[in-house]
Amino acid sequence: SSGINAEYGGCSAKGRISALGRCSIVNYTGDILYDSYVKPILPVTDHRTKWSGIRRKHLSNATPFSEAIKQIRKLLSGKYIIGHDLQNDLSVLNFKPHPCLLLDTSKCCALRHLAGLPESQKPSLKKLTGLILGQDIQKASHCSVEDARAALMLYKAVKDNWHSKINPYLNDSYWNVATASKH
């Protein structure tokens, strides 16, 4: 399993097209496997520094997008991928792993339950990390290493109940009740 987080800059005239600007991958113990600023194919017109932490200077000698993608895919291929709101990160990475390999903390009802939040609410990584782990992240801007580690720690906090709260069909008690009622 690997924790991942990506930060994006904006491309196009008004910066509305998200483009990968930094990607961090940590292993199950939180050690950094990959952390690199990435130079997007299109020119960045909005660095979104307040949210991304990315500045112009970070991208001047950054890893070219095509090279970064090869390295990232090699590290993630066939592994469980843990992150928060993964569809955004995977979209800018142009990476589509099998859905069974995705462990998205933004979709985990067990985390919402542990945090005392309604299952219908989709809390931010910052909120979940504060409520469950007692840690204050993203104080100034986002750090993709910090965010990847936070998602990994959240996963570990509920890993034994992960699937039962996301998909009741994966919970053994669902099938025991269903089987018992047929007899």
PDB file of N, CA, C and O in Angstrom, residues 20-59:
ATOM      1  N   LEU A  20      -0.850  18.782 -12.927  1.00  0.00           N
ATOM      2  CA  LEU A  20       0.011  18.289 -11.858  1.00  0.00           C
ATOM      3  C   LEU A  20       1.196  19.218 -11.649  1.00  0.00           C
ATOM      4  O   LEU A  20       1.895  19.572 -12.588  1.00  0.00           O
ATOM      5  N   GLY A  21       1.408  19.618 -10.391  1.00  0.00           N
ATOM      6  CA  GLY A  21       2.532  20.473 -10.051  1.00  0.00           C
ATOM      7  C   GLY A  21       3.469  19.843  -9.038  1.00  0.00           C
ATOM      8  O   GLY A  21       4.643  20.178  -8.948  1.00  0.00           O
ATOM      9  N   ARG A  22       2.937  18.898  -8.264  1.00  0.00           N
ATOM     10  CA  ARG A  22       3.758  18.165  -7.292  1.00  0.00           C
ATOM     11  C   ARG A  22       3.043  16.868  -6.952  1.00  0.00           C
ATOM     12  O   ARG A  22       1.816  16.842  -6.853  1.00  0.00           O
ATOM     13  N   CYS A  23       3.800  15.819  -6.765  1.00  0.00           N
ATOM     14  CA  CYS A  23       3.237  14.543  -6.363  1.00  0.00           C
ATOM     15  C   CYS A  23       4.131  13.929  -5.297  1.00  0.00           C
ATOM     16  O   CYS A  23       5.360  13.971  -5.418  1.00  0.00           O
ATOM     17  N   SER A  24       3.490  13.387  -4.271  1.00  0.00           N
ATOM     18  CA  SER A  24       4.220  12.704  -3.204  1.00  0.00           C
ATOM     19  C   SER A  24       3.588  11.345  -2.964  1.00  0.00           C
ATOM     20  O   SER A  24       2.364  11.218  -2.928  1.00  0.00           O
ATOM     21  N   ILE A  25       4.440  10.356  -2.794  1.00  0.00           N
ATOM     22  CA  ILE A  25       4.002   8.996  -2.488  1.00  0.00           C
ATOM     23  C   ILE A  25       4.795   8.534  -1.276  1.00  0.00           C
ATOM     24  O   ILE A  25       6.022   8.673  -1.239  1.00  0.00           O
ATOM     25  N   VAL A  26       4.076   7.995  -0.284  1.00  0.00           N
ATOM     26  CA  VAL A  26       4.730   7.451   0.902  1.00  0.00           C
ATOM     27  C   VAL A  26       4.373   5.979   1.030  1.00  0.00           C
ATOM     28  O   VAL A  26       3.314   5.546   0.572  1.00  0.00           O
ATOM     29  N   ASN A  27       5.266   5.213   1.653  1.00  0.00           N
ATOM     30  CA  ASN A  27       4.967   3.799   1.859  1.00  0.00           C
ATOM     31  C   ASN A  27       4.103   3.637   3.115  1.00  0.00           C
ATOM     32  O   ASN A  27       3.725   4.630   3.756  1.00  0.00           O
ATOM     33  N   TYR A  28       3.813   2.411   3.488  1.00  0.00           N
ATOM     34  CA  TYR A  28       2.890   2.135   4.583  1.00  0.00           C
ATOM     35  C   TYR A  28       3.384   2.657   5.930  1.00  0.00           C
ATOM     36  O   TYR A  28       2.603   2.904   6.827  1.00  0.00           O
ATOM     37  N   THR A  29       4.683   2.846   6.072  1.00  0.00           N
ATOM     38  CA  THR A  29       5.213   3.394   7.317  1.00  0.00           C
ATOM     39  C   THR A  29       5.400   4.914   7.245  1.00  0.00           C
ATOM     40  O   THR A  29       5.862   5.527   8.199  1.00  0.00           O
ATOM     41  N   GLY A  30       5.039   5.508   6.119  1.00  0.00           N
ATOM     42  CA  GLY A  30       5.110   6.962   5.976  1.00  0.00           C
ATOM     43  C   GLY A  30       6.413   7.476   5.389  1.00  0.00           C
ATOM     44  O   GLY A  30       6.592   8.690   5.247  1.00  0.00           O
ATOM     45  N   ASP A  31       7.317   6.563   5.053  1.00  0.00           N
ATOM     46  CA  ASP A  31       8.576   6.991   4.431  1.00  0.00           C
ATOM     47  C   ASP A  31       8.319   7.454   3.000  1.00  0.00           C
ATOM     48  O   ASP A  31       7.496   6.864   2.289  1.00  0.00           O
ATOM     49  N   ILE A  32       9.020   8.471   2.571  1.00  0.00           N
ATOM     50  CA  ILE A  32       8.830   9.033   1.235  1.00  0.00           C
ATOM     51  C   ILE A  32       9.432   8.111   0.177  1.00  0.00           C
ATOM     52  O   ILE A  32      10.613   7.794   0.220  1.00  0.00           O
ATOM     53  N   LEU A  33       8.584   7.688  -0.754  1.00  0.00           N
ATOM     54  CA  LEU A  33       9.040   6.913  -1.909  1.00  0.00           C
ATOM     55  C   LEU A  33       9.277   7.819  -3.111  1.00  0.00           C
ATOM     56  O   LEU A  33      10.126   7.545  -3.949  1.00  0.00           O
ATOM     57  N   TYR A  34       8.472   8.880  -3.188  1.00  0.00           N
ATOM     58  CA  TYR A  34       8.556   9.804  -4.322  1.00  0.00           C
ATOM     59  C   TYR A  34       8.038  11.162  -3.851  1.00  0.00           C
ATOM     60  O   TYR A  34       7.010  11.248  -3.187  1.00  0.00           O
ATOM     61  N   ASP A  35       8.769  12.201  -4.164  1.00  0.00           N
ATOM     62  CA  ASP A  35       8.314  13.563  -3.875  1.00  0.00           C
ATOM     63  C   ASP A  35       9.003  14.477  -4.878  1.00  0.00           C
ATOM     64  O   ASP A  35      10.213  14.680  -4.807  1.00  0.00           O
ATOM     65  N   SER A  36       8.227  14.976  -5.815  1.00  0.00           N
ATOM     66  CA  SER A  36       8.826  15.797  -6.858  1.00  0.00           C
ATOM     67  C   SER A  36       7.858  16.860  -7.343  1.00  0.00           C
ATOM     68  O   SER A  36       6.657  16.615  -7.444  1.00  0.00           O
ATOM     69  N   TYR A  37       8.415  18.016  -7.620  1.00  0.00           N
ATOM     70  CA  TYR A  37       7.650  19.020  -8.357  1.00  0.00           C
ATOM     71  C   TYR A  37       7.645  18.582  -9.806  1.00  0.00           C
ATOM     72  O   TYR A  37       8.619  17.991 -10.293  1.00  0.00           O
ATOM     73  N   VAL A  38       6.555  18.854 -10.483  1.00  0.00           N
ATOM     74  CA  VAL A  38       6.364  18.363 -11.851  1.00  0.00           C
ATOM     75  C   VAL A  38       6.049  19.546 -12.756  1.00  0.00           C
ATOM     76  O   VAL A  38       5.177  20.361 -12.442  1.00  0.00           O
ATOM     77  N   LYS A  39       6.747  19.603 -13.875  1.00  0.00           N
ATOM     78  CA  LYS A  39       6.515  20.677 -14.846  1.00  0.00           C
ATOM     79  C   LYS A  39       5.405  20.225 -15.796  1.00  0.00           C
ATOM     80  O   LYS A  39       5.596  19.296 -16.584  1.00  0.00           O
ATOM     81  N   PRO A  40       4.242  20.861 -15.729  1.00  0.00           N
ATOM     82  CA  PRO A  40       3.137  20.485 -16.619  1.00  0.00           C
ATOM     83  C   PRO A  40       3.476  20.733 -18.087  1.00  0.00           C
ATOM     84  O   PRO A  40       4.371  21.510 -18.409  1.00  0.00           O
ATOM     85  N   ILE A  41       2.739  20.072 -18.946  1.00  0.00           N
ATOM     86  CA  ILE A  41       2.927  20.236 -20.392  1.00  0.00           C
ATOM     87  C   ILE A  41       2.528  21.647 -20.811  1.00  0.00           C
ATOM     88  O   ILE A  41       3.236  22.299 -21.576  1.00  0.00           O
ATOM     89  N   LEU A  42       1.406  22.133 -20.290  1.00  0.00           N
ATOM     90  CA  LEU A  42       0.934  23.484 -20.604  1.00  0.00           C
ATOM     91  C   LEU A  42       1.563  24.490 -19.644  1.00  0.00           C
ATOM     92  O   LEU A  42       1.879  24.151 -18.500  1.00  0.00           O
ATOM     93  N   PRO A  43       1.716  25.729 -20.074  1.00  0.00           N
ATOM     94  CA  PRO A  43       2.248  26.757 -19.172  1.00  0.00           C
ATOM     95  C   PRO A  43       1.291  27.000 -17.994  1.00  0.00           C
ATOM     96  O   PRO A  43       0.075  27.046 -18.172  1.00  0.00           O
ATOM     97  N   VAL A  44       1.852  27.135 -16.810  1.00  0.00           N
ATOM     98  CA  VAL A  44       1.049  27.391 -15.613  1.00  0.00           C
ATOM     99  C   VAL A  44       0.761  28.885 -15.533  1.00  0.00           C
ATOM    100  O   VAL A  44       1.674  29.708 -15.550  1.00  0.00           O
ATOM    101  N   THR A  45      -0.515  29.225 -15.435  1.00  0.00           N
ATOM    102  CA  THR A  45      -0.925  30.624 -15.348  1.00  0.00           C
ATOM    103  C   THR A  45      -1.391  30.989 -13.945  1.00  0.00           C
ATOM    104  O   THR A  45      -1.516  32.160 -13.617  1.00  0.00           O
ATOM    105  N   ASP A  46      -1.655  29.987 -13.111  1.00  0.00           N
ATOM    106  CA  ASP A  46      -2.056  30.210 -11.720  1.00  0.00           C
ATOM    107  C   ASP A  46      -1.438  29.092 -10.884  1.00  0.00           C
ATOM    108  O   ASP A  46      -1.834  27.931 -11.006  1.00  0.00           O
ATOM    109  N   HIS A  47      -0.496  29.429 -10.041  1.00  0.00           N
ATOM    110  CA  HIS A  47       0.193  28.413  -9.235  1.00  0.00           C
ATOM    111  C   HIS A  47      -0.663  27.920  -8.075  1.00  0.00           C
ATOM    112  O   HIS A  47      -0.332  26.915  -7.449  1.00  0.00           O
ATOM    113  N   ARG A  48      -1.739  28.619  -7.761  1.00  0.00           N
ATOM    114  CA  ARG A  48      -2.654  28.251  -6.666  1.00  0.00           C
ATOM    115  C   ARG A  48      -1.885  28.031  -5.364  1.00  0.00           C
ATOM    116  O   ARG A  48      -2.145  27.103  -4.602  1.00  0.00           O
ATOM    117  N   THR A  49      -0.912  28.891  -5.134  1.00  0.00           N
ATOM    118  CA  THR A  49       0.030  28.739  -4.028  1.00  0.00           C
ATOM    119  C   THR A  49      -0.660  28.597  -2.676  1.00  0.00           C
ATOM    120  O   THR A  49      -0.233  27.790  -1.841  1.00  0.00           O
ATOM    121  N   LYS A  50      -1.732  29.332  -2.446  1.00  0.00           N
ATOM    122  CA  LYS A  50      -2.435  29.268  -1.158  1.00  0.00           C
ATOM    123  C   LYS A  50      -2.867  27.842  -0.836  1.00  0.00           C
ATOM    124  O   LYS A  50      -2.843  27.413   0.310  1.00  0.00           O
ATOM    125  N   TRP A  51      -3.276  27.101  -1.841  1.00  0.00           N
ATOM    126  CA  TRP A  51      -3.754  25.733  -1.628  1.00  0.00           C
ATOM    127  C   TRP A  51      -2.697  24.686  -1.982  1.00  0.00           C
ATOM    128  O   TRP A  51      -2.641  23.637  -1.361  1.00  0.00           O
ATOM    129  N   SER A  52      -1.878  24.957  -2.979  1.00  0.00           N
ATOM    130  CA  SER A  52      -0.936  23.943  -3.469  1.00  0.00           C
ATOM    131  C   SER A  52       0.445  24.025  -2.831  1.00  0.00           C
ATOM    132  O   SER A  52       1.178  23.045  -2.810  1.00  0.00           O
ATOM    133  N   GLY A  53       0.821  25.206  -2.362  1.00  0.00           N
ATOM    134  CA  GLY A  53       2.172  25.405  -1.867  1.00  0.00           C
ATOM    135  C   GLY A  53       3.187  25.561  -2.995  1.00  0.00           C
ATOM    136  O   GLY A  53       4.373  25.740  -2.758  1.00  0.00           O
ATOM    137  N   ILE A  54       2.714  25.495  -4.231  1.00  0.00           N
ATOM    138  CA  ILE A  54       3.602  25.561  -5.396  1.00  0.00           C
ATOM    139  C   ILE A  54       3.872  27.022  -5.769  1.00  0.00           C
ATOM    140  O   ILE A  54       2.954  27.826  -5.854  1.00  0.00           O
ATOM    141  N   ARG A  55       5.136  27.305  -6.008  1.00  0.00           N
ATOM    142  CA  ARG A  55       5.552  28.639  -6.453  1.00  0.00           C
ATOM    143  C   ARG A  55       6.272  28.493  -7.791  1.00  0.00           C
ATOM    144  O   ARG A  55       6.742  27.416  -8.142  1.00  0.00           O
ATOM    145  N   ARG A  56       6.363  29.580  -8.502  1.00  0.00           N
ATOM    146  CA  ARG A  56       7.020  29.588  -9.812  1.00  0.00           C
ATOM    147  C   ARG A  56       8.414  28.941  -9.743  1.00  0.00           C
ATOM    148  O   ARG A  56       8.790  28.140 -10.583  1.00  0.00           O
ATOM    149  N   LYS A  57       9.179  29.269  -8.699  1.00  0.00           N
ATOM    150  CA  LYS A  57      10.547  28.751  -8.564  1.00  0.00           C
ATOM    151  C   LYS A  57      10.580  27.224  -8.473  1.00  0.00           C
ATOM    152  O   LYS A  57      11.544  26.595  -8.881  1.00  0.00           O
ATOM    153  N   HIS A  58       9.514  26.611  -7.920  1.00  0.00           N
ATOM    154  CA  HIS A  58       9.478  25.151  -7.794  1.00  0.00           C
ATOM    155  C   HIS A  58       9.378  24.450  -9.147  1.00  0.00           C
ATOM    156  O   HIS A  58       9.819  23.310  -9.291  1.00  0.00           O
ATOM    157  N   LEU A  59       8.782  25.118 -10.116  1.00  0.00           N
ATOM    158  CA  LEU A  59       8.551  24.476 -11.407  1.00  0.00           C
ATOM    159  C   LEU A  59       9.631  24.767 -12.436  1.00  0.00           C
ATOM    160  O   LEU A  59       9.661  24.135 -13.492  1.00  0.00           O
TER     161      LEU A  59
END
